[in-house]
């Protein structure tokens, strides 16, 4: 027997969105567990990123068709810029009409909003809104890159994972 009332477009769209969010969350959970044991994967740079790569920098992820809106506190809101977003071992790079580079160490906080939006606050008070597929998965990738960067910096400074200096002073 056919349902006497067809499903409304809004309800159908909500179900599709909920399914995409659930898929994003599952991918995020899986990645979080993988990265804890295997670290972030390194991917081959494409033609859009290769000329922008810094010496020793590894590319971990890219997202085509990412919209970036960079807002300074108190400044007028700019229009989002379309382009490709790259996550490297050192920074986030958005390549659209122009290239925008954000060092990972400048990221202070991240949150996901709605289905496609990753919100990022930088240490200088700048706010980024990144509209992309699977923002939860991207947040996990960025967090893993941040952890790897901090571990590398600590190792260079002689600090062990416990937070203690590698060599204890004697005396």
Short mmCIF file of C-alpha atoms in Angstrom, two decimals:
data_model
loop_
_atom_site.label_atom_id
_atom_site.label_comp_id
_atom_site.label_asym_id
_atom_site.label_seq_id
_atom_site.Cartn_x
_atom_site.Cartn_y
_atom_site.Cartn_z
CA UNK A 1 0.00 0.00 0.00
CA UNK A 2 1.35 3.40 -0.98
CA UNK A 3 1.82 6.08 1.67
CA UNK A 4 -1.15 8.47 1.37
CA UNK A 5 1.04 11.50 2.10
CA UNK A 6 4.27 11.80 0.14
CA UNK A 7 7.38 12.79 2.07
CA UNK A 8 7.95 16.53 2.07
CA UNK A 9 11.02 17.88 0.29
CA UNK A 10 12.28 19.39 3.56
CA UNK A 11 12.07 16.07 5.41
CA UNK A 12 13.74 14.22 2.52
CA UNK A 13 16.56 16.82 2.42
CA UNK A 14 16.99 16.61 6.20
CA UNK A 15 17.42 12.83 5.96
CA UNK A 16 20.03 13.21 3.21
CA UNK A 17 21.93 15.81 5.27
CA UNK A 18 21.77 13.62 8.39
CA UNK A 19 23.19 10.70 6.40
CA UNK A 20 26.09 12.85 5.13
CA UNK A 21 26.83 14.08 8.67
CA UNK A 22 26.78 10.49 9.97
CA UNK A 23 29.18 9.45 7.18
CA UNK A 24 31.47 12.39 8.04
CA UNK A 25 31.44 11.44 11.74
CA UNK A 26 32.23 7.80 10.94
CA UNK A 27 35.14 8.84 8.69
CA UNK A 28 36.37 11.14 11.47
CA UNK A 29 36.26 8.40 14.10
CA UNK A 30 38.06 5.96 11.82
CA UNK A 31 40.75 8.53 10.94
CA UNK A 32 41.26 9.50 14.58
CA UNK A 33 42.04 5.88 15.49
CA UNK A 34 44.28 5.35 12.42
CA UNK A 35 46.26 8.55 13.00
CA UNK A 36 46.97 7.61 16.62
CA UNK A 37 48.80 4.49 15.48
CA UNK A 38 49.99 5.29 11.96
CA UNK A 39 50.19 9.10 11.88
CA UNK A 40 48.84 11.23 9.06
CA UNK A 41 49.26 9.87 5.54
CA UNK A 42 51.48 11.76 3.13
CA UNK A 43 49.99 12.33 -0.33
CA UNK A 44 51.65 13.28 -3.59
CA UNK A 45 51.38 17.03 -4.33
CA UNK A 46 49.26 17.94 -7.34
CA UNK A 47 50.20 20.56 -9.94
CA UNK A 48 48.35 23.28 -8.00
CA UNK A 49 50.32 22.75 -4.79
CA UNK A 50 53.77 21.59 -5.98
CA UNK A 51 55.06 25.11 -6.78
CA UNK A 52 53.90 26.38 -3.35
CA UNK A 53 55.49 23.61 -1.27
CA UNK A 54 58.11 24.65 1.25
CA UNK A 55 61.33 22.64 1.62
CA UNK A 56 60.70 19.62 3.85
CA UNK A 57 56.94 20.18 3.90
CA UNK A 58 54.65 17.15 3.51
CA UNK A 59 51.17 17.29 2.00
CA UNK A 60 48.58 15.41 4.06
CA UNK A 61 45.24 16.26 2.42
CA UNK A 62 43.56 18.42 -0.19
CA UNK A 63 39.99 19.51 -0.80
CA UNK A 64 38.78 20.75 -4.16
CA UNK A 65 35.97 23.31 -4.27
CA UNK A 66 36.57 24.66 -0.76
CA UNK A 67 35.22 28.09 0.07
CA UNK A 68 37.33 30.21 2.42
CA UNK A 69 36.05 33.28 4.21
CA UNK A 70 38.67 35.12 6.28
CA UNK A 71 37.23 37.71 8.66
CA UNK A 72 39.17 40.09 10.87
CA UNK A 73 37.41 41.23 14.02
CA UNK A 74 35.76 44.60 13.37
CA UNK A 75 36.36 44.47 9.61
CA UNK A 76 33.64 44.12 6.98
CA UNK A 77 32.84 40.56 5.93
CA UNK A 78 34.48 39.61 2.65
CA UNK A 79 32.91 37.29 0.12
CA UNK A 80 34.06 33.68 0.38
CA UNK A 81 36.71 32.69 -2.15
CA UNK A 82 36.51 29.37 -4.00
CA UNK A 83 39.63 27.27 -4.43
CA UNK A 84 41.54 24.21 -3.34
CA UNK A 85 42.48 23.75 0.32
CA UNK A 86 45.71 21.94 1.20
CA UNK A 87 46.74 20.65 4.62
CA UNK A 88 50.47 20.26 5.03
CA UNK A 89 52.82 19.42 7.85
CA UNK A 90 53.31 23.17 8.38
CA UNK A 91 50.20 25.05 7.28
CA UNK A 92 46.79 25.31 5.67
CA UNK A 93 47.01 26.69 2.15
CA UNK A 94 43.98 27.86 0.16
CA UNK A 95 44.61 28.45 -3.54
CA UNK A 96 41.91 30.42 -5.31
CA UNK A 97 42.27 33.74 -7.11
CA UNK A 98 45.24 34.19 -4.77
CA UNK A 99 47.01 31.90 -2.30
CA UNK A 100 46.37 32.19 1.42
CA UNK A 101 48.74 30.46 3.84
CA UNK A 102 47.97 29.91 7.52
CA UNK A 103 50.69 28.37 9.73
CA UNK A 104 49.27 25.52 11.80
CA UNK A 105 50.68 27.10 14.96
CA UNK A 106 48.34 30.06 14.48
CA UNK A 107 45.24 27.89 14.92
CA UNK A 108 43.71 28.44 18.33
CA UNK A 109 40.33 26.72 18.10
CA UNK A 110 38.19 24.77 15.64
CA UNK A 111 34.50 23.87 15.58
CA UNK A 112 32.16 22.32 13.06
CA UNK A 113 28.85 23.99 12.25
CA UNK A 114 26.05 22.56 10.19
CA UNK A 115 26.75 20.09 7.42
CA UNK A 116 29.70 21.65 5.56
CA UNK A 117 31.29 24.36 7.71
CA UNK A 118 34.54 24.27 9.68
CA UNK A 119 35.06 27.37 11.80
CA UNK A 120 38.63 28.23 12.80
CA UNK A 121 39.83 30.97 15.13
CA UNK A 122 43.44 32.08 14.81
CA UNK A 123 45.60 33.45 17.62
CA UNK A 124 45.40 36.99 16.22
CA UNK A 125 41.58 36.96 16.41
CA UNK A 126 41.04 36.26 12.71
CA UNK A 127 38.12 33.94 12.00
CA UNK A 128 38.08 31.49 9.10
CA UNK A 129 35.00 29.78 7.74
CA UNK A 130 35.84 26.84 5.50
CA UNK A 131 32.93 25.43 3.53
CA UNK A 132 33.86 21.93 2.32
CA UNK A 133 32.76 18.31 2.20
CA UNK A 134 33.36 16.35 5.42
CA UNK A 135 34.36 19.23 7.72
CA UNK A 136 34.52 16.89 10.75
CA UNK A 137 37.05 14.69 8.97
CA UNK A 138 39.06 17.80 7.99
CA UNK A 139 39.04 18.93 11.64
CA UNK A 140 40.51 15.57 12.69
CA UNK A 141 43.17 15.85 9.97
CA UNK A 142 44.14 19.37 11.07
CA UNK A 143 44.23 18.30 14.73
CA UNK A 144 46.52 15.37 13.86
CA UNK A 145 48.82 17.70 11.88
CA UNK A 146 48.90 20.09 14.86
CA UNK A 147 49.86 17.26 17.22
CA UNK A 148 52.57 16.07 14.83
CA UNK A 149 53.92 19.62 14.54
CA UNK A 150 54.05 20.04 18.31
CA UNK A 151 55.73 16.66 18.83
CA UNK A 152 58.33 17.57 16.18
CA UNK A 153 58.95 21.00 17.77
CA UNK A 154 59.28 19.42 21.22
CA UNK A 155 61.76 16.86 19.90
CA UNK A 156 63.85 19.65 18.40
CA UNK A 157 63.82 21.41 21.78
CA UNK A 158 64.73 18.20 23.61
CA UNK A 159 61.38 17.80 25.36
CA UNK A 160 60.03 14.27 25.76
CA UNK A 161 56.34 13.38 25.22
CA UNK A 162 55.88 13.60 29.02
CA UNK A 163 56.71 17.31 28.81
CA UNK A 164 60.01 16.86 30.66
CA UNK A 165 63.38 17.89 29.23
CA UNK A 166 65.19 14.97 27.62
CA UNK A 167 68.25 15.64 29.75
CA UNK A 168 67.69 16.34 33.43
CA UNK A 169 70.05 18.88 35.01
CA UNK A 170 72.42 17.43 37.58
CA UNK A 171 73.55 19.07 40.70
#
